[in-house]
DNA sequence: TTTTATTTTTGAACAACGTTCATTTTTTTG
DNA sequence: CAAAAAAATGAACGTTGTTCAAAAATAAAA
């Protein structure tokens, strides 16, 4: 175990410490309200150190967005034990909404904020791996549904995108407070109510 | 026609000039990339003047968001000539998507950015009038569809919210570049393709 | 151990941001 | 034309993300 190895481990540890501190503050007071100085203070390092470990704020936001996808993976884990693809599809939507509600700041970062995609663009990285993988999981389930005879006449890719958009749209409107202003009869359950309307419709498909 | 009247008119005119300049820059280089100094330069006034006519940046963004809803109203106008509510509902989705694509920066401001809602909250204004009205137009059309026997067993409010979310979600994913990273077979038409999948499904309802 | 070399950390400094407000300029009134 | 009122100004403030020469800490060499 060489010195270089230990240094590498320490470097990784400090990087994680920064991300952990950043995540804590993001959840506590919002991403936009959190400054690099806040993060440095939180972990008792100077601003300069943060910039040794991350190119810029976008780099922190991107890495945290990736952590968010790992966490979403945790929420999704049990889904793949469900044999019936239609049942899995139904539950997947509920789990997705649950994740968005329980981790709204992270959800916003993963699916709405420009920073993570800007970071990829700056790195000349064309692909949004986390998005591709997650959308792939949905598409695979929809595909199995179609092979069982559901959604006849539909296109796999476009239909999957529509379903993703449906749940994402609800979460987005909620997180960006567009549901608050509209004043629904049952504001606390409108996301699940809305999704249930979709389930009612596809039950007949 | 008193002096006070003319002053009031001039005041309104300058307010509009500021909004016009702001909108131009927002569309040209994005909302986040546009500063108050840029807006002041654009219309050949000083920064201080902008702050005489608007409390803060959120106030400008809120007023511009309202103008966006007027413009959306222009897109919607012809829809209400359509007698058949199902046909109107179908077209409404297309028009909504068209507006979002052709006015992405305005759409983002209207339905995604925090500023307009923050402004309302700061003014102790509970209602998001523009949102209530627009959602009302959708709800009314869905209601007419239900009265013609469509969407049996569905709830008006929740179903309308689901439809709104569906189109909003697609627009949002597109504008925030989440469709770009996923690399669809037909990226240029994926919004319309996705919406068409929904139409295929409700055609049977 | 002591000295030298390397790595890590630091925080003052910079440009740009939204915002404020005493001052100046312009317009209206008497 | 002078006084009063209204409108416009831009320097200045606090905060932001970011940089970088200097300092501190650690590793390697003597």
Coordinates of N, CA and C (backbone and C1' of nucleotides) in Angstrom, one line a residue, chain C residues 1-2, chain D residues 28-30:
Chain C
dT1 P 14.4 13.6 14.6 O5' 16.0 13.1 14.5 C5' 17.1 13.6 15.3 C4' 18.0 14.4 14.3 C3' 17.3 15.7 13.9 O3' 18.3 16.8 14.0 C1' 17.9 14.5 12.0
dT2 P 17.8 18.3 14.0 O5' 18.2 18.7 12.5 C5' 19.5 18.4 12.0 C4' 19.6 18.7 10.5 C3' 18.8 20.0 10.1 O3' 19.6 20.7 9.2 C1' 18.1 18.2 8.8
Chain D
dA28 P 7.3 9.7 -0.4 O5' 8.7 10.4 -0.7 C5' 8.7 11.4 -1.7 C4' 10.2 11.9 -1.8 C3' 11.2 10.8 -1.8 O3' 12.1 11.1 -2.9 C1' 11.7 12.4 -0.1
dA29 P 13.5 10.3 -3.1 O5' 14.6 11.2 -2.5 C5' 14.6 12.6 -2.8 C4' 15.8 13.2 -2.2 C3' 17.1 12.4 -2.2 O3' 18.2 13.2 -2.5 C1' 16.6 12.9 0.0
dA30 P 19.7 12.6 -2.7 O5' 20.4 13.2 -1.4 C5' 20.3 14.6 -1.1 C4' 21.0 14.8 0.3 C3' 22.2 13.8 0.5 O3' 23.4 14.4 0.1 C1' 20.8 14.0 2.5

